């Protein structure tokens, strides 16, 4: 990453808003790399869902380590980290995924991070957006990516919180108190650029599968679905994308940032987290185009 090759341009403080978008959110790693390559001084970050995940790790100064681990993670390993939530309001608990990421990133408090950071979640009982700006980083991130129906809600300070993308897929207002000179937002619901890639083929296990591996295999088949018909995962994904795209348009119209970097909504299926390397390159390329057009 080019961010360590030269000091930032301290005369240009940037607030960065990272959007919700499932696996597409990993494209925002490439966006950050492009910003750092141009020595842009990001002082504040906000994010929803996968945008919160990338943004929180970036704010913690661990994006390089996370990226390296991510590109090594194949489909099989990712599926083995899916822990079923038996008897709970969701298919997955998410604990195994969080534990794996903690090993790479650590478990800092948000208020101790080198950059200002806000994770955005939704309080289901009060029907409102919640800004998480202090406390354990992974509590905030786990709450922000708790897609209803897929991941169980996550409790923070006695509140059951779910995915921030439900009400704030592009949380621009969460950065407006940062004192930054300019705002850069990453919209994850741009016009389609090309057809979605085919889901990776399942990998054969070299040993008798454990319960977790059997569940991962079953879940992977459900993710792949029937290519001739829309399965439940595809229906949920398409419904969330439609809702989030419309809300993001409203957020952009109400509070326009100085620069919008747009990621095609068909860059991948929302569950294809194992395509990180490809998605990072897409994000970098789209960021470079937007930065060039804006004269940065």
PDB file of C-alpha atoms in Angstrom:
ATOM      1  CA  UNK A   1       0.000   0.000   0.000  1.00  0.00           C
ATOM      2  CA  UNK A   2       1.224   3.425  -0.877  1.00  0.00           C
ATOM      3  CA  UNK A   3      -0.069   5.087   2.279  1.00  0.00           C
ATOM      4  CA  UNK A   4       3.232   4.507   4.146  1.00  0.00           C
ATOM      5  CA  UNK A   5       5.509   5.859   1.392  1.00  0.00           C
ATOM      6  CA  UNK A   6       4.978   9.552   2.175  1.00  0.00           C
ATOM      7  CA  UNK A   7       3.353  11.676   4.872  1.00  0.00           C
ATOM      8  CA  UNK A   8      -0.226  12.852   4.210  1.00  0.00           C
ATOM      9  CA  UNK A   9      -1.067  16.286   2.867  1.00  0.00           C
ATOM     10  CA  UNK A  10      -2.034  17.841   6.188  1.00  0.00           C
ATOM     11  CA  UNK A  11      -3.590  20.887   4.450  1.00  0.00           C
ATOM     12  CA  UNK A  12      -6.481  18.761   3.157  1.00  0.00           C
ATOM     13  CA  UNK A  13      -8.414  16.993   5.911  1.00  0.00           C
ATOM     14  CA  UNK A  14     -10.791  14.380   4.502  1.00  0.00           C
ATOM     15  CA  UNK A  15     -13.802  12.660   6.041  1.00  0.00           C
ATOM     16  CA  UNK A  16     -14.552   9.300   4.439  1.00  0.00           C
ATOM     17  CA  UNK A  17     -17.999   7.676   4.296  1.00  0.00           C
ATOM     18  CA  UNK A  18     -18.108   3.966   3.463  1.00  0.00           C
ATOM     19  CA  UNK A  19     -21.352   2.424   2.291  1.00  0.00           C
ATOM     20  CA  UNK A  20     -23.226  -0.813   2.921  1.00  0.00           C
ATOM     21  CA  UNK A  21     -23.099  -3.449   0.223  1.00  0.00           C
ATOM     22  CA  UNK A  22     -22.273  -6.941   1.474  1.00  0.00           C
ATOM     23  CA  UNK A  23     -19.139  -8.398  -0.099  1.00  0.00           C
ATOM     24  CA  UNK A  24     -18.933  -5.370  -2.406  1.00  0.00           C
ATOM     25  CA  UNK A  25     -17.810  -3.503   0.688  1.00  0.00           C
ATOM     26  CA  UNK A  26     -14.346  -4.997   0.261  1.00  0.00           C
ATOM     27  CA  UNK A  27     -13.959  -2.828  -2.848  1.00  0.00           C
ATOM     28  CA  UNK A  28     -13.622   0.038  -0.386  1.00  0.00           C
ATOM     29  CA  UNK A  29     -10.220  -1.321   0.649  1.00  0.00           C
ATOM     30  CA  UNK A  30      -9.074  -0.472  -2.874  1.00  0.00           C
ATOM     31  CA  UNK A  31     -10.677   2.962  -2.584  1.00  0.00           C
ATOM     32  CA  UNK A  32      -8.705   3.660   0.594  1.00  0.00           C
ATOM     33  CA  UNK A  33      -5.493   2.499  -1.052  1.00  0.00           C
ATOM     34  CA  UNK A  34      -6.117   4.928  -3.921  1.00  0.00           C
ATOM     35  CA  UNK A  35      -6.743   7.804  -1.493  1.00  0.00           C
ATOM     36  CA  UNK A  36      -3.570   7.015   0.434  1.00  0.00           C
ATOM     37  CA  UNK A  37      -1.548   6.777  -2.767  1.00  0.00           C
ATOM     38  CA  UNK A  38      -2.497  10.412  -3.409  1.00  0.00           C
ATOM     39  CA  UNK A  39      -1.518  11.343   0.168  1.00  0.00           C
ATOM     40  CA  UNK A  40      -5.044  12.371   1.141  1.00  0.00           C
ATOM     41  CA  UNK A  41      -5.278  12.950   4.878  1.00  0.00           C
ATOM     42  CA  UNK A  42      -8.314  10.999   6.101  1.00  0.00           C
ATOM     43  CA  UNK A  43      -9.064  12.147   9.653  1.00  0.00           C
ATOM     44  CA  UNK A  44     -12.554  10.693  10.165  1.00  0.00           C
ATOM     45  CA  UNK A  45     -14.395   7.611   8.921  1.00  0.00           C
ATOM     46  CA  UNK A  46     -17.999   6.479   9.163  1.00  0.00           C
ATOM     47  CA  UNK A  47     -19.547   3.328   7.768  1.00  0.00           C
ATOM     48  CA  UNK A  48     -22.536   1.029   7.690  1.00  0.00           C
ATOM     49  CA  UNK A  49     -22.457  -2.772   7.489  1.00  0.00           C
ATOM     50  CA  UNK A  50     -19.441  -3.942   5.462  1.00  0.00           C
ATOM     51  CA  UNK A  51     -18.460  -0.280   5.149  1.00  0.00           C
ATOM     52  CA  UNK A  52     -18.217  -0.129   8.927  1.00  0.00           C
ATOM     53  CA  UNK A  53     -16.099  -3.280   8.927  1.00  0.00           C
ATOM     54  CA  UNK A  54     -13.585  -1.859   6.454  1.00  0.00           C
ATOM     55  CA  UNK A  55     -13.710   1.603   7.999  1.00  0.00           C
ATOM     56  CA  UNK A  56     -13.222   0.411  11.569  1.00  0.00           C
ATOM     57  CA  UNK A  57     -10.218  -1.699  10.650  1.00  0.00           C
ATOM     58  CA  UNK A  58      -8.781   1.211   8.655  1.00  0.00           C
ATOM     59  CA  UNK A  59      -9.314   3.589  11.571  1.00  0.00           C
ATOM     60  CA  UNK A  60      -7.503   1.073  13.795  1.00  0.00           C
ATOM     61  CA  UNK A  61      -4.460   1.164  11.492  1.00  0.00           C
ATOM     62  CA  UNK A  62      -4.747  -2.536  10.628  1.00  0.00           C
ATOM     63  CA  UNK A  63      -6.044  -2.438   7.065  1.00  0.00           C
ATOM     64  CA  UNK A  64      -2.838  -3.810   5.532  1.00  0.00           C
ATOM     65  CA  UNK A  65      -2.842  -6.864   7.797  1.00  0.00           C
ATOM     66  CA  UNK A  66      -6.566  -7.424   7.264  1.00  0.00           C
ATOM     67  CA  UNK A  67      -6.177  -7.153   3.493  1.00  0.00           C
ATOM     68  CA  UNK A  68      -3.375  -9.705   3.427  1.00  0.00           C
ATOM     69  CA  UNK A  69      -5.422 -12.170   5.463  1.00  0.00           C
ATOM     70  CA  UNK A  70      -8.529 -11.529   3.401  1.00  0.00           C
ATOM     71  CA  UNK A  71      -6.986 -12.280   0.014  1.00  0.00           C
ATOM     72  CA  UNK A  72      -5.698 -15.603   1.366  1.00  0.00           C
ATOM     73  CA  UNK A  73      -9.150 -16.662   2.531  1.00  0.00           C
ATOM     74  CA  UNK A  74     -10.762 -19.038   0.054  1.00  0.00           C
ATOM     75  CA  UNK A  75     -14.402 -19.952  -0.183  1.00  0.00           C
ATOM     76  CA  UNK A  76     -13.963 -23.121   1.856  1.00  0.00           C
ATOM     77  CA  UNK A  77     -12.315 -21.382   4.785  1.00  0.00           C
ATOM     78  CA  UNK A  78     -14.886 -18.624   4.788  1.00  0.00           C
ATOM     79  CA  UNK A  79     -17.756 -21.118   4.899  1.00  0.00           C
ATOM     80  CA  UNK A  80     -16.118 -22.997   7.774  1.00  0.00           C
ATOM     81  CA  UNK A  81     -16.275 -19.778   9.825  1.00  0.00           C
ATOM     82  CA  UNK A  82     -20.057 -19.631   9.585  1.00  0.00           C
ATOM     83  CA  UNK A  83     -21.469 -20.683  12.950  1.00  0.00           C
ATOM     84  CA  UNK A  84     -25.174 -21.621  12.934  1.00  0.00           C
ATOM     85  CA  UNK A  85     -27.482 -19.802  15.335  1.00  0.00           C
ATOM     86  CA  UNK A  86     -29.717 -22.639  16.448  1.00  0.00           C
ATOM     87  CA  UNK A  87     -32.902 -21.447  18.116  1.00  0.00           C
ATOM     88  CA  UNK A  88     -32.013 -17.765  17.663  1.00  0.00           C
ATOM     89  CA  UNK A  89     -33.421 -15.000  15.421  1.00  0.00           C
ATOM     90  CA  UNK A  90     -30.970 -15.482  12.575  1.00  0.00           C
ATOM     91  CA  UNK A  91     -29.154 -18.118  10.554  1.00  0.00           C
ATOM     92  CA  UNK A  92     -25.645 -17.228  11.778  1.00  0.00           C
ATOM     93  CA  UNK A  93     -24.161 -16.044  15.070  1.00  0.00           C
ATOM     94  CA  UNK A  94     -21.068 -14.414  13.546  1.00  0.00           C
ATOM     95  CA  UNK A  95     -18.886 -15.198  16.554  1.00  0.00           C
ATOM     96  CA  UNK A  96     -16.391 -17.334  14.666  1.00  0.00           C
ATOM     97  CA  UNK A  97     -15.979 -14.682  11.959  1.00  0.00           C
ATOM     98  CA  UNK A  98     -15.391 -11.964  14.529  1.00  0.00           C
ATOM     99  CA  UNK A  99     -12.902 -14.101  16.470  1.00  0.00           C
ATOM    100  CA  UNK A 100     -10.926 -14.782  13.277  1.00  0.00           C
ATOM    101  CA  UNK A 101     -10.765 -11.061  12.477  1.00  0.00           C
ATOM    102  CA  UNK A 102      -9.829 -10.152  16.054  1.00  0.00           C
ATOM    103  CA  UNK A 103      -6.715 -12.317  15.691  1.00  0.00           C
ATOM    104  CA  UNK A 104      -5.573 -10.019  12.890  1.00  0.00           C
ATOM    105  CA  UNK A 105      -6.865  -6.646  14.050  1.00  0.00           C
ATOM    106  CA  UNK A 106      -6.945  -6.911  17.835  1.00  0.00           C
ATOM    107  CA  UNK A 107      -9.795  -5.653  20.017  1.00  0.00           C
ATOM    108  CA  UNK A 108      -9.264  -1.915  20.676  1.00  0.00           C
ATOM    109  CA  UNK A 109     -11.697   0.653  22.013  1.00  0.00           C
ATOM    110  CA  UNK A 110     -13.108   3.017  19.398  1.00  0.00           C
ATOM    111  CA  UNK A 111     -12.108   6.101  21.377  1.00  0.00           C
ATOM    112  CA  UNK A 112      -8.436   5.010  21.273  1.00  0.00           C
ATOM    113  CA  UNK A 113      -8.246   4.609  17.491  1.00  0.00           C
ATOM    114  CA  UNK A 114      -5.824   6.819  15.512  1.00  0.00           C
ATOM    115  CA  UNK A 115      -8.729   8.149  13.402  1.00  0.00           C
ATOM    116  CA  UNK A 116     -12.196   9.275  14.426  1.00  0.00           C
ATOM    117  CA  UNK A 117     -14.603   6.449  13.680  1.00  0.00           C
ATOM    118  CA  UNK A 118     -18.365   6.002  13.731  1.00  0.00           C
ATOM    119  CA  UNK A 119     -20.088   2.674  13.080  1.00  0.00           C
ATOM    120  CA  UNK A 120     -23.753   2.987  12.193  1.00  0.00           C
ATOM    121  CA  UNK A 121     -26.372   0.446  13.291  1.00  0.00           C
ATOM    122  CA  UNK A 122     -30.151   0.376  13.707  1.00  0.00           C
ATOM    123  CA  UNK A 123     -32.094  -0.005  16.952  1.00  0.00           C
ATOM    124  CA  UNK A 124     -35.016  -2.282  16.085  1.00  0.00           C
ATOM    125  CA  UNK A 125     -37.076  -1.421  19.150  1.00  0.00           C
ATOM    126  CA  UNK A 126     -36.793   2.346  18.781  1.00  0.00           C
ATOM    127  CA  UNK A 127     -36.758   2.341  14.955  1.00  0.00           C
ATOM    128  CA  UNK A 128     -33.824   4.701  14.734  1.00  0.00           C
ATOM    129  CA  UNK A 129     -30.232   4.984  13.576  1.00  0.00           C
ATOM    130  CA  UNK A 130     -27.543   4.561  16.253  1.00  0.00           C
ATOM    131  CA  UNK A 131     -24.041   6.028  16.011  1.00  0.00           C
ATOM    132  CA  UNK A 132     -21.453   3.908  17.826  1.00  0.00           C
ATOM    133  CA  UNK A 133     -18.447   6.094  18.636  1.00  0.00           C
ATOM    134  CA  UNK A 134     -17.002   4.525  21.775  1.00  0.00           C
ATOM    135  CA  UNK A 135     -16.625   1.172  23.436  1.00  0.00           C
ATOM    136  CA  UNK A 136     -15.200  -2.078  22.022  1.00  0.00           C
ATOM    137  CA  UNK A 137     -14.618  -1.840  18.276  1.00  0.00           C
ATOM    138  CA  UNK A 138     -15.931  -5.331  17.555  1.00  0.00           C
ATOM    139  CA  UNK A 139     -19.187  -4.740  19.397  1.00  0.00           C
ATOM    140  CA  UNK A 140     -19.819  -1.815  17.055  1.00  0.00           C
ATOM    141  CA  UNK A 141     -18.775  -3.678  13.912  1.00  0.00           C
ATOM    142  CA  UNK A 142     -20.739  -6.826  14.752  1.00  0.00           C
ATOM    143  CA  UNK A 143     -23.858  -4.714  15.324  1.00  0.00           C
ATOM    144  CA  UNK A 144     -23.368  -2.740  12.129  1.00  0.00           C
ATOM    145  CA  UNK A 145     -23.166  -5.813   9.857  1.00  0.00           C
ATOM    146  CA  UNK A 146     -25.963  -7.793  11.558  1.00  0.00           C
ATOM    147  CA  UNK A 147     -28.093  -8.306   8.433  1.00  0.00           C
ATOM    148  CA  UNK A 148     -31.577  -9.212   9.728  1.00  0.00           C
ATOM    149  CA  UNK A 149     -32.452 -12.820   9.027  1.00  0.00           C
ATOM    150  CA  UNK A 150     -28.838 -13.733   8.250  1.00  0.00           C
ATOM    151  CA  UNK A 151     -26.971 -12.667  11.406  1.00  0.00           C
ATOM    152  CA  UNK A 152     -28.510 -12.496  14.864  1.00  0.00           C
ATOM    153  CA  UNK A 153     -28.952  -8.982  16.318  1.00  0.00           C
ATOM    154  CA  UNK A 154     -26.096  -7.809  18.519  1.00  0.00           C
ATOM    155  CA  UNK A 155     -26.740  -6.270  21.920  1.00  0.00           C
ATOM    156  CA  UNK A 156     -24.889  -3.068  22.809  1.00  0.00           C
ATOM    157  CA  UNK A 157     -25.755  -1.198  26.021  1.00  0.00           C
ATOM    158  CA  UNK A 158     -28.967  -3.173  26.363  1.00  0.00           C
ATOM    159  CA  UNK A 159     -30.164  -2.434  22.837  1.00  0.00           C
ATOM    160  CA  UNK A 160     -30.677  -5.074  20.129  1.00  0.00           C
ATOM    161  CA  UNK A 161     -28.907  -3.604  17.097  1.00  0.00           C
ATOM    162  CA  UNK A 162     -28.907  -4.699  13.458  1.00  0.00           C
ATOM    163  CA  UNK A 163     -27.350  -3.704  10.148  1.00  0.00           C
ATOM    164  CA  UNK A 164     -26.924   0.047   9.730  1.00  0.00           C
ATOM    165  CA  UNK A 165     -27.674  -0.260   6.027  1.00  0.00           C
ATOM    166  CA  UNK A 166     -31.370  -0.662   6.797  1.00  0.00           C
ATOM    167  CA  UNK A 167     -31.790   3.075   7.461  1.00  0.00           C
ATOM    168  CA  UNK A 168     -28.406   4.637   6.648  1.00  0.00           C
ATOM    169  CA  UNK A 169     -26.580   2.763   3.858  1.00  0.00           C
ATOM    170  CA  UNK A 170     -24.400   5.838   3.243  1.00  0.00           C
ATOM    171  CA  UNK A 171     -24.044   7.577   6.656  1.00  0.00           C
ATOM    172  CA  UNK A 172     -22.857  11.005   5.536  1.00  0.00           C
ATOM    173  CA  UNK A 173     -24.158  12.959   8.528  1.00  0.00           C
ATOM    174  CA  UNK A 174     -22.100  10.828  10.924  1.00  0.00           C
ATOM    175  CA  UNK A 175     -18.922  12.619   9.747  1.00  0.00           C
ATOM    176  CA  UNK A 176     -20.157  16.225   9.661  1.00  0.00           C
ATOM    177  CA  UNK A 177     -18.820  17.057  13.152  1.00  0.00           C
ATOM    178  CA  UNK A 178     -15.290  15.888  12.330  1.00  0.00           C
ATOM    179  CA  UNK A 179     -13.919  19.255  11.217  1.00  0.00           C
ATOM    180  CA  UNK A 180     -12.759  17.802   7.888  1.00  0.00           C
ATOM    181  CA  UNK A 181     -12.423  20.168   4.925  1.00  0.00           C
ATOM    182  CA  UNK A 182     -13.860  17.760   2.376  1.00  0.00           C
ATOM    183  CA  UNK A 183     -16.093  14.724   2.342  1.00  0.00           C
ATOM    184  CA  UNK A 184     -15.538  11.666   0.161  1.00  0.00           C
ATOM    185  CA  UNK A 185     -18.352   9.093  -0.007  1.00  0.00           C
ATOM    186  CA  UNK A 186     -18.345   5.621  -1.539  1.00  0.00           C
ATOM    187  CA  UNK A 187     -21.697   4.662  -3.054  1.00  0.00           C
ATOM    188  CA  UNK A 188     -22.014   0.879  -3.317  1.00  0.00           C
ATOM    189  CA  UNK A 189     -25.124   0.935  -5.520  1.00  0.00           C
ATOM    190  CA  UNK A 190     -23.955   2.418  -8.804  1.00  0.00           C
ATOM    191  CA  UNK A 191     -25.226   1.312 -12.209  1.00  0.00           C
ATOM    192  CA  UNK A 192     -24.265  -2.244 -13.238  1.00  0.00           C
ATOM    193  CA  UNK A 193     -20.947  -2.511 -15.009  1.00  0.00           C
ATOM    194  CA  UNK A 194     -20.875  -6.194 -15.978  1.00  0.00           C
ATOM    195  CA  UNK A 195     -22.667  -9.447 -15.113  1.00  0.00           C
ATOM    196  CA  UNK A 196     -22.007 -10.883 -11.635  1.00  0.00           C
ATOM    197  CA  UNK A 197     -19.288 -13.507 -11.445  1.00  0.00           C
ATOM    198  CA  UNK A 198     -20.135 -17.140 -11.030  1.00  0.00           C
ATOM    199  CA  UNK A 199     -19.979 -18.418  -7.435  1.00  0.00           C
ATOM    200  CA  UNK A 200     -16.797 -20.354  -6.730  1.00  0.00           C
ATOM    201  CA  UNK A 201     -17.008 -24.135  -6.906  1.00  0.00           C
ATOM    202  CA  UNK A 202     -17.060 -26.034  -3.610  1.00  0.00           C
ATOM    203  CA  UNK A 203     -13.723 -27.441  -2.439  1.00  0.00           C
ATOM    204  CA  UNK A 204     -13.436 -31.093  -1.513  1.00  0.00           C
ATOM    205  CA  UNK A 205     -12.440 -31.729   2.091  1.00  0.00           C
ATOM    206  CA  UNK A 206      -9.401 -33.944   2.751  1.00  0.00           C
ATOM    207  CA  UNK A 207     -10.988 -35.330   5.920  1.00  0.00           C
ATOM    208  CA  UNK A 208     -14.361 -36.160   7.372  1.00  0.00           C
ATOM    209  CA  UNK A 209     -16.203 -32.852   7.715  1.00  0.00           C
ATOM    210  CA  UNK A 210     -16.978 -31.439  11.135  1.00  0.00           C
ATOM    211  CA  UNK A 211     -20.432 -30.157  12.055  1.00  0.00           C
ATOM    212  CA  UNK A 212     -19.296 -26.608  11.236  1.00  0.00           C
ATOM    213  CA  UNK A 213     -17.938 -27.718   7.857  1.00  0.00           C
ATOM    214  CA  UNK A 214     -21.133 -29.600   7.016  1.00  0.00           C
ATOM    215  CA  UNK A 215     -23.163 -26.519   7.890  1.00  0.00           C
ATOM    216  CA  UNK A 216     -20.833 -24.358   5.790  1.00  0.00           C
ATOM    217  CA  UNK A 217     -21.283 -26.687   2.832  1.00  0.00           C
ATOM    218  CA  UNK A 218     -25.060 -26.619   3.205  1.00  0.00           C
ATOM    219  CA  UNK A 219     -25.067 -22.844   3.528  1.00  0.00           C
ATOM    220  CA  UNK A 220     -22.797 -22.513   0.501  1.00  0.00           C
ATOM    221  CA  UNK A 221     -25.271 -24.463  -1.603  1.00  0.00           C
ATOM    222  CA  UNK A 222     -28.084 -22.256  -0.357  1.00  0.00           C
ATOM    223  CA  UNK A 223     -25.989 -19.216  -1.303  1.00  0.00           C
ATOM    224  CA  UNK A 224     -25.316 -20.531  -4.781  1.00  0.00           C
ATOM    225  CA  UNK A 225     -29.014 -21.219  -5.253  1.00  0.00           C
ATOM    226  CA  UNK A 226     -30.748 -22.255  -8.463  1.00  0.00           C
ATOM    227  CA  UNK A 227     -29.321 -20.333 -11.395  1.00  0.00           C
ATOM    228  CA  UNK A 228     -32.644 -20.626 -13.177  1.00  0.00           C
ATOM    229  CA  UNK A 229     -34.718 -19.142 -10.365  1.00  0.00           C
ATOM    230  CA  UNK A 230     -34.342 -16.607  -7.572  1.00  0.00           C
ATOM    231  CA  UNK A 231     -33.711 -18.390  -4.285  1.00  0.00           C
ATOM    232  CA  UNK A 232     -34.357 -16.952  -0.838  1.00  0.00           C
ATOM    233  CA  UNK A 233     -30.810 -15.573  -0.465  1.00  0.00           C
ATOM    234  CA  UNK A 234     -30.973 -13.891  -3.866  1.00  0.00           C
ATOM    235  CA  UNK A 235     -34.407 -12.512  -3.027  1.00  0.00           C
ATOM    236  CA  UNK A 236     -33.154 -11.099   0.270  1.00  0.00           C
ATOM    237  CA  UNK A 237     -30.053  -9.654  -1.392  1.00  0.00           C
ATOM    238  CA  UNK A 238     -32.001  -8.028  -4.218  1.00  0.00           C
ATOM    239  CA  UNK A 239     -34.569  -6.603  -1.807  1.00  0.00           C
ATOM    240  CA  UNK A 240     -31.906  -5.090   0.470  1.00  0.00           C
ATOM    241  CA  UNK A 241     -29.998  -3.680  -2.505  1.00  0.00           C
ATOM    242  CA  UNK A 242     -33.133  -2.059  -3.893  1.00  0.00           C
ATOM    243  CA  UNK A 243     -33.988  -0.460  -0.558  1.00  0.00           C
ATOM    244  CA  UNK A 244     -30.438   0.654   0.206  1.00  0.00           C
ATOM    245  CA  UNK A 245     -29.892   2.100  -3.271  1.00  0.00           C
ATOM    246  CA  UNK A 246     -32.962   4.291  -2.954  1.00  0.00           C
ATOM    247  CA  UNK A 247     -32.056   5.500   0.556  1.00  0.00           C
ATOM    248  CA  UNK A 248     -28.462   6.192  -0.531  1.00  0.00           C
ATOM    249  CA  UNK A 249     -29.739   8.388  -3.384  1.00  0.00           C
ATOM    250  CA  UNK A 250     -31.751  10.409  -0.884  1.00  0.00           C
ATOM    251  CA  UNK A 251     -28.763  10.730   1.476  1.00  0.00           C
ATOM    252  CA  UNK A 252     -26.579  11.972  -1.379  1.00  0.00           C
ATOM    253  CA  UNK A 253     -29.213  14.483  -2.489  1.00  0.00           C
ATOM    254  CA  UNK A 254     -29.830  15.849   1.007  1.00  0.00           C
ATOM    255  CA  UNK A 255     -26.172  16.214   1.972  1.00  0.00           C
ATOM    256  CA  UNK A 256     -23.952  16.133  -1.132  1.00  0.00           C
ATOM    257  CA  UNK A 257     -20.280  15.241  -0.560  1.00  0.00           C
ATOM    258  CA  UNK A 258     -17.464  16.897  -2.462  1.00  0.00           C
ATOM    259  CA  UNK A 259     -16.593  13.602  -4.166  1.00  0.00           C
ATOM    260  CA  UNK A 260     -18.574  10.404  -4.751  1.00  0.00           C
ATOM    261  CA  UNK A 261     -16.800   7.192  -5.749  1.00  0.00           C
ATOM    262  CA  UNK A 262     -19.263   4.725  -7.238  1.00  0.00           C
ATOM    263  CA  UNK A 263     -18.946   0.932  -7.138  1.00  0.00           C
ATOM    264  CA  UNK A 264     -21.087  -1.027  -9.647  1.00  0.00           C
ATOM    265  CA  UNK A 265     -23.827  -2.906  -7.830  1.00  0.00           C
ATOM    266  CA  UNK A 266     -23.149  -6.032  -9.896  1.00  0.00           C
ATOM    267  CA  UNK A 267     -19.451  -6.246  -8.927  1.00  0.00           C
ATOM    268  CA  UNK A 268     -20.297  -9.494  -7.115  1.00  0.00           C
ATOM    269  CA  UNK A 269     -23.052 -11.289  -5.249  1.00  0.00           C
ATOM    270  CA  UNK A 270     -23.484  -9.888  -1.756  1.00  0.00           C
ATOM    271  CA  UNK A 271     -22.195 -13.118  -0.144  1.00  0.00           C
ATOM    272  CA  UNK A 272     -19.046 -13.630  -2.275  1.00  0.00           C
ATOM    273  CA  UNK A 273     -16.612 -12.458   0.394  1.00  0.00           C
ATOM    274  CA  UNK A 274     -13.934 -14.834  -0.915  1.00  0.00           C
ATOM    275  CA  UNK A 275     -13.543 -12.630  -4.039  1.00  0.00           C
ATOM    276  CA  UNK A 276     -11.767  -9.953  -2.004  1.00  0.00           C
ATOM    277  CA  UNK A 277      -8.685  -9.601  -4.238  1.00  0.00           C
ATOM    278  CA  UNK A 278     -10.800  -8.916  -7.318  1.00  0.00           C
ATOM    279  CA  UNK A 279     -13.100  -6.538  -5.452  1.00  0.00           C
ATOM    280  CA  UNK A 280     -10.178  -4.543  -4.049  1.00  0.00           C
ATOM    281  CA  UNK A 281      -8.910  -3.975  -7.584  1.00  0.00           C
ATOM    282  CA  UNK A 282     -12.371  -2.862  -8.720  1.00  0.00           C
ATOM    283  CA  UNK A 283     -12.478  -0.359  -5.874  1.00  0.00           C
ATOM    284  CA  UNK A 284      -9.034   0.989  -6.670  1.00  0.00           C
ATOM    285  CA  UNK A 285      -9.867   1.398 -10.368  1.00  0.00           C
ATOM    286  CA  UNK A 286     -13.164   3.185  -9.679  1.00  0.00           C
ATOM    287  CA  UNK A 287     -11.486   5.467  -7.147  1.00  0.00           C
ATOM    288  CA  UNK A 288      -8.708   6.366  -9.578  1.00  0.00           C
ATOM    289  CA  UNK A 289     -11.273   7.314 -12.244  1.00  0.00           C
ATOM    290  CA  UNK A 290     -13.245   9.476  -9.829  1.00  0.00           C
ATOM    291  CA  UNK A 291     -10.138  11.153  -8.392  1.00  0.00           C
ATOM    292  CA  UNK A 292      -8.752  11.893 -11.865  1.00  0.00           C
ATOM    293  CA  UNK A 293     -12.073  13.357 -12.994  1.00  0.00           C
ATOM    294  CA  UNK A 294     -12.206  15.566  -9.893  1.00  0.00           C
ATOM    295  CA  UNK A 295      -8.628  16.770 -10.337  1.00  0.00           C
ATOM    296  CA  UNK A 296      -7.145  15.253  -7.169  1.00  0.00           C
TER     297      UNK A 296
END
